Short mmCIF file of N, CA and C in Angstrom, two decimals:
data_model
loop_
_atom_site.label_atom_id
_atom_site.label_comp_id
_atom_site.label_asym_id
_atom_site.label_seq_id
_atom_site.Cartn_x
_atom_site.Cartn_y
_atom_site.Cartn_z
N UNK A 1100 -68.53 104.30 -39.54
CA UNK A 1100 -69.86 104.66 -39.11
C UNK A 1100 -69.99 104.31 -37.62
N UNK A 1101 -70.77 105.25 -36.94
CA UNK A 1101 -70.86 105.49 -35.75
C UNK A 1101 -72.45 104.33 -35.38
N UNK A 1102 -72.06 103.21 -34.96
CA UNK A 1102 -73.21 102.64 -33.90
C UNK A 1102 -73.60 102.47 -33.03
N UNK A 1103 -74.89 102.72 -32.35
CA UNK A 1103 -75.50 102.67 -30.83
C UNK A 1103 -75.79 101.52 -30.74
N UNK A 1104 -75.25 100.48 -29.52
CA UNK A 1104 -75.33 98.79 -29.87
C UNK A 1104 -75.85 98.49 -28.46
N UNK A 1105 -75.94 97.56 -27.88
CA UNK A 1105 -76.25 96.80 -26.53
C UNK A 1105 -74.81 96.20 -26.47
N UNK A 1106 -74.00 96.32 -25.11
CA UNK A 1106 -73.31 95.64 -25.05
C UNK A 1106 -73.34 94.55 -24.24
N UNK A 1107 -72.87 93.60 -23.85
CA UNK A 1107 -73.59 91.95 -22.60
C UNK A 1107 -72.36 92.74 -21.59
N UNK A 1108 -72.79 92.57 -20.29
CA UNK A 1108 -72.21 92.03 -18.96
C UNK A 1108 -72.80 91.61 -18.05
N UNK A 1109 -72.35 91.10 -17.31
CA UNK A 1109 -73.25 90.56 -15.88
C UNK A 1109 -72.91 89.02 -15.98
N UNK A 1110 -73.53 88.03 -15.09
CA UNK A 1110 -73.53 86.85 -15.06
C UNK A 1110 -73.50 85.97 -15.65
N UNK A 1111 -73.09 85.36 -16.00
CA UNK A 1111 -74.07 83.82 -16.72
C UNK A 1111 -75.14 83.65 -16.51
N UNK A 1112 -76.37 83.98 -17.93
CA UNK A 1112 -78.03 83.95 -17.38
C UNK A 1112 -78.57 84.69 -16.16
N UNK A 1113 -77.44 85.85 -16.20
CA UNK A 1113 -78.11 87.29 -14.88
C UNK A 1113 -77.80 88.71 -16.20
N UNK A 1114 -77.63 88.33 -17.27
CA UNK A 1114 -77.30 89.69 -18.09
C UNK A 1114 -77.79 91.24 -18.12
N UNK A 1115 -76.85 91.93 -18.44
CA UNK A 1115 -77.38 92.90 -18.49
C UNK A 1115 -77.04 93.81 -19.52
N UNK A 1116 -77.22 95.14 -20.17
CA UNK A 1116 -76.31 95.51 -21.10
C UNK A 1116 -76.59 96.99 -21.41
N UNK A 1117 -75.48 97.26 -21.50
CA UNK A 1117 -74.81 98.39 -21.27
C UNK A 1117 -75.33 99.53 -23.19
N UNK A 1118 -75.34 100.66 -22.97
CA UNK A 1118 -75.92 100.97 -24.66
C UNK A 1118 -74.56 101.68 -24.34
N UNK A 1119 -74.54 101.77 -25.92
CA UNK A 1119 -72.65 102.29 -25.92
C UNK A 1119 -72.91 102.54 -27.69
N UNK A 1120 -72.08 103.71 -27.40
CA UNK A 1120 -71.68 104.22 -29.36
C UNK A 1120 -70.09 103.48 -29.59
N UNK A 1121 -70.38 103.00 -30.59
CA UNK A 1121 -69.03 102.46 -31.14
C UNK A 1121 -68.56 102.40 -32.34
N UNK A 1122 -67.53 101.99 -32.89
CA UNK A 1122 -67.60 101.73 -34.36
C UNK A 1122 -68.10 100.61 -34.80
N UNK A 1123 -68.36 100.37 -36.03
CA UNK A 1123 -69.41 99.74 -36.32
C UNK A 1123 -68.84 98.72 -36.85
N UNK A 1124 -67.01 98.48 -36.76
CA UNK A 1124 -66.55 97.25 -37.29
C UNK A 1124 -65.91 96.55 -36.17
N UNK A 1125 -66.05 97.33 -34.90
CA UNK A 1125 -65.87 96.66 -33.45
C UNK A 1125 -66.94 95.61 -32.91
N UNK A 1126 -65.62 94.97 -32.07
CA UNK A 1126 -66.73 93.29 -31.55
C UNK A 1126 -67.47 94.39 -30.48
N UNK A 1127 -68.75 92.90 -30.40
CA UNK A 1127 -69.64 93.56 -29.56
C UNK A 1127 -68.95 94.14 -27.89
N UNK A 1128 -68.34 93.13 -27.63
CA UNK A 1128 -67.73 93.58 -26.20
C UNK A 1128 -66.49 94.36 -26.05
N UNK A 1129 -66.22 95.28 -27.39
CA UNK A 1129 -64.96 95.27 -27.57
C UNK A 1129 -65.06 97.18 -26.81
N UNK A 1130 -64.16 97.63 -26.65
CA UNK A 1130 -63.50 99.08 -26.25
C UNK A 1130 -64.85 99.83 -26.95
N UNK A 1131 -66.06 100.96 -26.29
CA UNK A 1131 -66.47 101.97 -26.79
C UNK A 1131 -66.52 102.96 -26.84
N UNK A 1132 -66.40 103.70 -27.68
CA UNK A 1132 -65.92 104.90 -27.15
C UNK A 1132 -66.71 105.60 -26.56
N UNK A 1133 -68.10 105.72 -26.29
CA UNK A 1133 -69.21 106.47 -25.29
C UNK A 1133 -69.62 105.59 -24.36
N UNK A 1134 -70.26 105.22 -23.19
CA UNK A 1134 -71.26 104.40 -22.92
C UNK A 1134 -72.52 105.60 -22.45
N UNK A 1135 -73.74 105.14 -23.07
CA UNK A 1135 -74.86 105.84 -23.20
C UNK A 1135 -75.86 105.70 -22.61
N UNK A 1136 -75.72 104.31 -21.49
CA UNK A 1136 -76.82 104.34 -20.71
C UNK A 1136 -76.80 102.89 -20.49
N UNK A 1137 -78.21 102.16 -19.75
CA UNK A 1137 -77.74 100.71 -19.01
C UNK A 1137 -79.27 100.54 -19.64
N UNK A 1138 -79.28 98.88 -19.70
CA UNK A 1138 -80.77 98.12 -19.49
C UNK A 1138 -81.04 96.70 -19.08
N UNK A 1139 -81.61 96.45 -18.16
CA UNK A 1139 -81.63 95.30 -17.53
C UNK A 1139 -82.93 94.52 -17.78
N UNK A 1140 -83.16 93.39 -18.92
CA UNK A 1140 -84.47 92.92 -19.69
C UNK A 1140 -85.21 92.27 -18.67
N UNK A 1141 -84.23 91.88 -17.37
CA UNK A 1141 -85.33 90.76 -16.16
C UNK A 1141 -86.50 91.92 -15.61
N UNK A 1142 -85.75 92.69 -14.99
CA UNK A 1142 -86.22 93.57 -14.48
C UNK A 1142 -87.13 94.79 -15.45
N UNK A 1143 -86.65 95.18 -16.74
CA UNK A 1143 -87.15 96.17 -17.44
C UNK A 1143 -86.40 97.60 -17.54
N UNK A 1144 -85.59 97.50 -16.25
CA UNK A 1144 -84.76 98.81 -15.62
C UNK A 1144 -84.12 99.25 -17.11
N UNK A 1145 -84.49 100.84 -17.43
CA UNK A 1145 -83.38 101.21 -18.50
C UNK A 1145 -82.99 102.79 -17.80
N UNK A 1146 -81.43 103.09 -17.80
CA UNK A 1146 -81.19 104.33 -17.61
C UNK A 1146 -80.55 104.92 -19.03
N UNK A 1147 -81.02 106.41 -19.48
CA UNK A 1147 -80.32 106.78 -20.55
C UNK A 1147 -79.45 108.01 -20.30
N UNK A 1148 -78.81 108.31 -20.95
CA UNK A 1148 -77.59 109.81 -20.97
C UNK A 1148 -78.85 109.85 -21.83
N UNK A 1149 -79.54 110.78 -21.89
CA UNK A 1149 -80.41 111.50 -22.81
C UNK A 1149 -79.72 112.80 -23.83
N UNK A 1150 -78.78 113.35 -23.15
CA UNK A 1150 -78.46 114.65 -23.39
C UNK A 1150 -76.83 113.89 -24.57
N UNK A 1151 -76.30 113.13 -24.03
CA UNK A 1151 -74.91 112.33 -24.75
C UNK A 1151 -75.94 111.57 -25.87
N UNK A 1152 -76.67 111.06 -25.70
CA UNK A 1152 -77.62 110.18 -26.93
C UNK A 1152 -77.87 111.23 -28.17
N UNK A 1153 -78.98 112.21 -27.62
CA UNK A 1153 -79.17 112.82 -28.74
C UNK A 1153 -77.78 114.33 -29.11
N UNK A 1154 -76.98 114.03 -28.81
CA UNK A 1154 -75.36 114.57 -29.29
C UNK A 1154 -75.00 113.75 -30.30
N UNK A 1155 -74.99 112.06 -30.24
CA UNK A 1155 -74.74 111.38 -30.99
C UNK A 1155 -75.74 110.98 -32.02
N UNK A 1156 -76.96 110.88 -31.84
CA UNK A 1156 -78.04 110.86 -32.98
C UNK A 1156 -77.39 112.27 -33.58
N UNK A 1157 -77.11 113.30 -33.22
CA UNK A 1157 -77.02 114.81 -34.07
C UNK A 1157 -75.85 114.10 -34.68
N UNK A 1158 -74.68 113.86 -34.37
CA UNK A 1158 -74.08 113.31 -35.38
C UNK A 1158 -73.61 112.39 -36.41
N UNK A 1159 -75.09 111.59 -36.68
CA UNK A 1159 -74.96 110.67 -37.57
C UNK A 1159 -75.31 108.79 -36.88
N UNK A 1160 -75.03 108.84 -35.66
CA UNK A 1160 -74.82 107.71 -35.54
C UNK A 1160 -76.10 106.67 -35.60
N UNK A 1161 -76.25 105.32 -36.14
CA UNK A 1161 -77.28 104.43 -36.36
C UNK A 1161 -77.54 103.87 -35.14
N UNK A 1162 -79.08 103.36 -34.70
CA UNK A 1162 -79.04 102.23 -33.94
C UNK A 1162 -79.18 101.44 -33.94
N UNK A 1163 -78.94 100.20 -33.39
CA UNK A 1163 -79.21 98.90 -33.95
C UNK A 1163 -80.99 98.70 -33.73
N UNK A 1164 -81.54 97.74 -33.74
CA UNK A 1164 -83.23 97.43 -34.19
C UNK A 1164 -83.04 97.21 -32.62
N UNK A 1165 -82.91 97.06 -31.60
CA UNK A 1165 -82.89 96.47 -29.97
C UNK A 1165 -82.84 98.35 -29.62
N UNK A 1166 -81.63 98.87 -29.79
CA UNK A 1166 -81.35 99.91 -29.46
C UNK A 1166 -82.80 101.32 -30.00
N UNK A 1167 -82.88 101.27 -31.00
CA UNK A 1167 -84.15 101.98 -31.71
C UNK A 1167 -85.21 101.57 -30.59
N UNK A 1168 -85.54 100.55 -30.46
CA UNK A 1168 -86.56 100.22 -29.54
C UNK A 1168 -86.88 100.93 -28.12
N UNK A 1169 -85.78 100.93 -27.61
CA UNK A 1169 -85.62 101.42 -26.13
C UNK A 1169 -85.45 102.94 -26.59
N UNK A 1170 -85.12 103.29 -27.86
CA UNK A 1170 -84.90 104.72 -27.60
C UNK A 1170 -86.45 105.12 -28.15
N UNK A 1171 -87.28 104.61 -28.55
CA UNK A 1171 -88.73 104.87 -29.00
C UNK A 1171 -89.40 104.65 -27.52
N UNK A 1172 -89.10 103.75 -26.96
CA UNK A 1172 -90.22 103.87 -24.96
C UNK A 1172 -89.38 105.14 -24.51
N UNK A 1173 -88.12 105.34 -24.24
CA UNK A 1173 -87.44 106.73 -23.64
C UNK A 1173 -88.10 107.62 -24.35
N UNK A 1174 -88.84 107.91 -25.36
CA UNK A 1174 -89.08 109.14 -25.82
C UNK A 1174 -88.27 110.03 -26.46
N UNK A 1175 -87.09 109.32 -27.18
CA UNK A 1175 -86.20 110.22 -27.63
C UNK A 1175 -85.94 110.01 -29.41
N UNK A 1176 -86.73 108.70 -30.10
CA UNK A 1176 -86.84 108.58 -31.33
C UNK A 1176 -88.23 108.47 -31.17
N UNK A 1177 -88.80 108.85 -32.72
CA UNK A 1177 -90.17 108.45 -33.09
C UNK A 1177 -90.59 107.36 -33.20
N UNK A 1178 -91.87 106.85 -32.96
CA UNK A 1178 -92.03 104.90 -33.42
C UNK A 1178 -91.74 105.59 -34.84
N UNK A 1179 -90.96 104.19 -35.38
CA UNK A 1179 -90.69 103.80 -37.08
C UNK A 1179 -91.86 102.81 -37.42
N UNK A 1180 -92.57 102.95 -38.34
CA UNK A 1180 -93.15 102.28 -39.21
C UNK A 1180 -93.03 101.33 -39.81
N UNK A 1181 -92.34 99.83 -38.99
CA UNK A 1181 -91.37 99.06 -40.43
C UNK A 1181 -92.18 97.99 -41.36
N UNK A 1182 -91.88 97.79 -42.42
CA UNK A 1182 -92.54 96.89 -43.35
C UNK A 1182 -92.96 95.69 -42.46
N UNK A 1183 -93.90 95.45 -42.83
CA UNK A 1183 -94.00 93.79 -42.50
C UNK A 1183 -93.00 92.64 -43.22
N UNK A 1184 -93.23 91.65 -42.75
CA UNK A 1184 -92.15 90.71 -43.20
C UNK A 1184 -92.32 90.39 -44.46
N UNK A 1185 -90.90 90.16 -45.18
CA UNK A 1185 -91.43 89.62 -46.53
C UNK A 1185 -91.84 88.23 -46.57
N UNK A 1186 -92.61 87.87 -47.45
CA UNK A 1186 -92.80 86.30 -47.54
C UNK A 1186 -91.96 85.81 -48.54
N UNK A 1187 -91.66 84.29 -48.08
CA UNK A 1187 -91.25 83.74 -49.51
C UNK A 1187 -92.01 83.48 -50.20
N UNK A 1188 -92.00 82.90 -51.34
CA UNK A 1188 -92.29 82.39 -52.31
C UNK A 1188 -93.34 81.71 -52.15
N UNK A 1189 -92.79 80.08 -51.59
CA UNK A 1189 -94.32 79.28 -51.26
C UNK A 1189 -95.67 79.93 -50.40
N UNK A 1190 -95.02 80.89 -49.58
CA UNK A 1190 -95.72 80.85 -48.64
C UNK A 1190 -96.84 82.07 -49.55
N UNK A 1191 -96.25 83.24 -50.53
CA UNK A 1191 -96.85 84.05 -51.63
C UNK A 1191 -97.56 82.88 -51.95
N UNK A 1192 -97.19 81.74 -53.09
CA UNK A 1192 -98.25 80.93 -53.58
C UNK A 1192 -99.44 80.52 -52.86
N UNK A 1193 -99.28 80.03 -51.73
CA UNK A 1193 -100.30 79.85 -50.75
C UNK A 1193 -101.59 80.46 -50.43
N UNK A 1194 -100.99 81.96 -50.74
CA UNK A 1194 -102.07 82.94 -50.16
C UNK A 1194 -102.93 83.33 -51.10
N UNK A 1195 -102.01 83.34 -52.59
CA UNK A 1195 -102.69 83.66 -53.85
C UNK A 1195 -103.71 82.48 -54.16
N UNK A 1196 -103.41 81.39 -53.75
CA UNK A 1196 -104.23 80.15 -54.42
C UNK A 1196 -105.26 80.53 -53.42
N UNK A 1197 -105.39 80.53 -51.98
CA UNK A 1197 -105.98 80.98 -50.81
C UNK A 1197 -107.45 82.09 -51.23
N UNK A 1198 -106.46 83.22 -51.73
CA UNK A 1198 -107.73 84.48 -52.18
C UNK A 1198 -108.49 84.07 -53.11
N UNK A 1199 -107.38 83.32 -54.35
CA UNK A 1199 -108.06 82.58 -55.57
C UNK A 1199 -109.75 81.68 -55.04
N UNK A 1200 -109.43 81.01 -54.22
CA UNK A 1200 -110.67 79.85 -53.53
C UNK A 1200 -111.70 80.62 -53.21
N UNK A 1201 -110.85 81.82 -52.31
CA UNK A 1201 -112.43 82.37 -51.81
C UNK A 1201 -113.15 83.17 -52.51
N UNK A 1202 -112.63 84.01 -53.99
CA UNK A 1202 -113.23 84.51 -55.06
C UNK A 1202 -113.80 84.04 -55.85
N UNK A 1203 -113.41 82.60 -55.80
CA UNK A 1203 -114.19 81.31 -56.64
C UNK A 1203 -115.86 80.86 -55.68
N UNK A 1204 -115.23 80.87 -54.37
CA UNK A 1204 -116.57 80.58 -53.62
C UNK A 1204 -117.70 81.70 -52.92
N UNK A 1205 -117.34 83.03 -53.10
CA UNK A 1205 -117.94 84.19 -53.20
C UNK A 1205 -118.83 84.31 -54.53
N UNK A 1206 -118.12 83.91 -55.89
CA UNK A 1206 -118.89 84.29 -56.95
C UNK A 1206 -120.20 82.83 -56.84
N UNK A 1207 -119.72 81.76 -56.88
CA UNK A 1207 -120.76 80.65 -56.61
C UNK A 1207 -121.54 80.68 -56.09
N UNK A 1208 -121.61 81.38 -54.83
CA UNK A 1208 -123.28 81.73 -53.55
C UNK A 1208 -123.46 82.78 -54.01
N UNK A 1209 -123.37 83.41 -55.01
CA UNK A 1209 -124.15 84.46 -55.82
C UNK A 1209 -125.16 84.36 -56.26
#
């Protein structure tokens, strides 16, 4: 499977990173076979291959959740909709005992 990833270069604490299609069982810094564009987080600077990107969205390839992002401000994916976080457990109990209280103290000032 074909992935659109961030790759690191630049400084020590001057980073920058490079968007690149790769395979998806390659290290992050490892050989890619496209590079797809640059983004620099100090600054904000992003350049894209727009025209090589959506070649590779046409053929299948995923992006990572960083990569999706920048391609939703470029204008070239839709915003995604994603679930909210799941909760655990305690934190479920919490909220249920929580609603529980205030349905208890709603019906009482009745």
């Amino acid at each position: 499977m074909i992935k659109l990833r961030l790759k690191r270069f630049g400084k020590k604490r001057e980073t920058s990173f490079r968007l690149v299609a790769c395979n998806s069982t390659s290290r992050r810094d490892g050989r890619p076979l496209q590079e797809l564009g640059f983004y620099n987080p100090r600054t904000k600077e992003t350049r894209l291959d727009t025209e090589a990107l959506r070649t590779r969205l046409g053929q299948g390839a995923q992006p990572t959740d960083a990569v999706r992002t920048l391609l939703e401000k470029g204008g070239l994916l839709e915003k995604k909709v994603r679930p909210a976080e799941v909760l655990g457990k305690q934190k479920q109990e919490k909220e249920r005992s929580a609603k529980k209280k205030d349905a208890t103290a709603s019906e009482t000032s009745e």
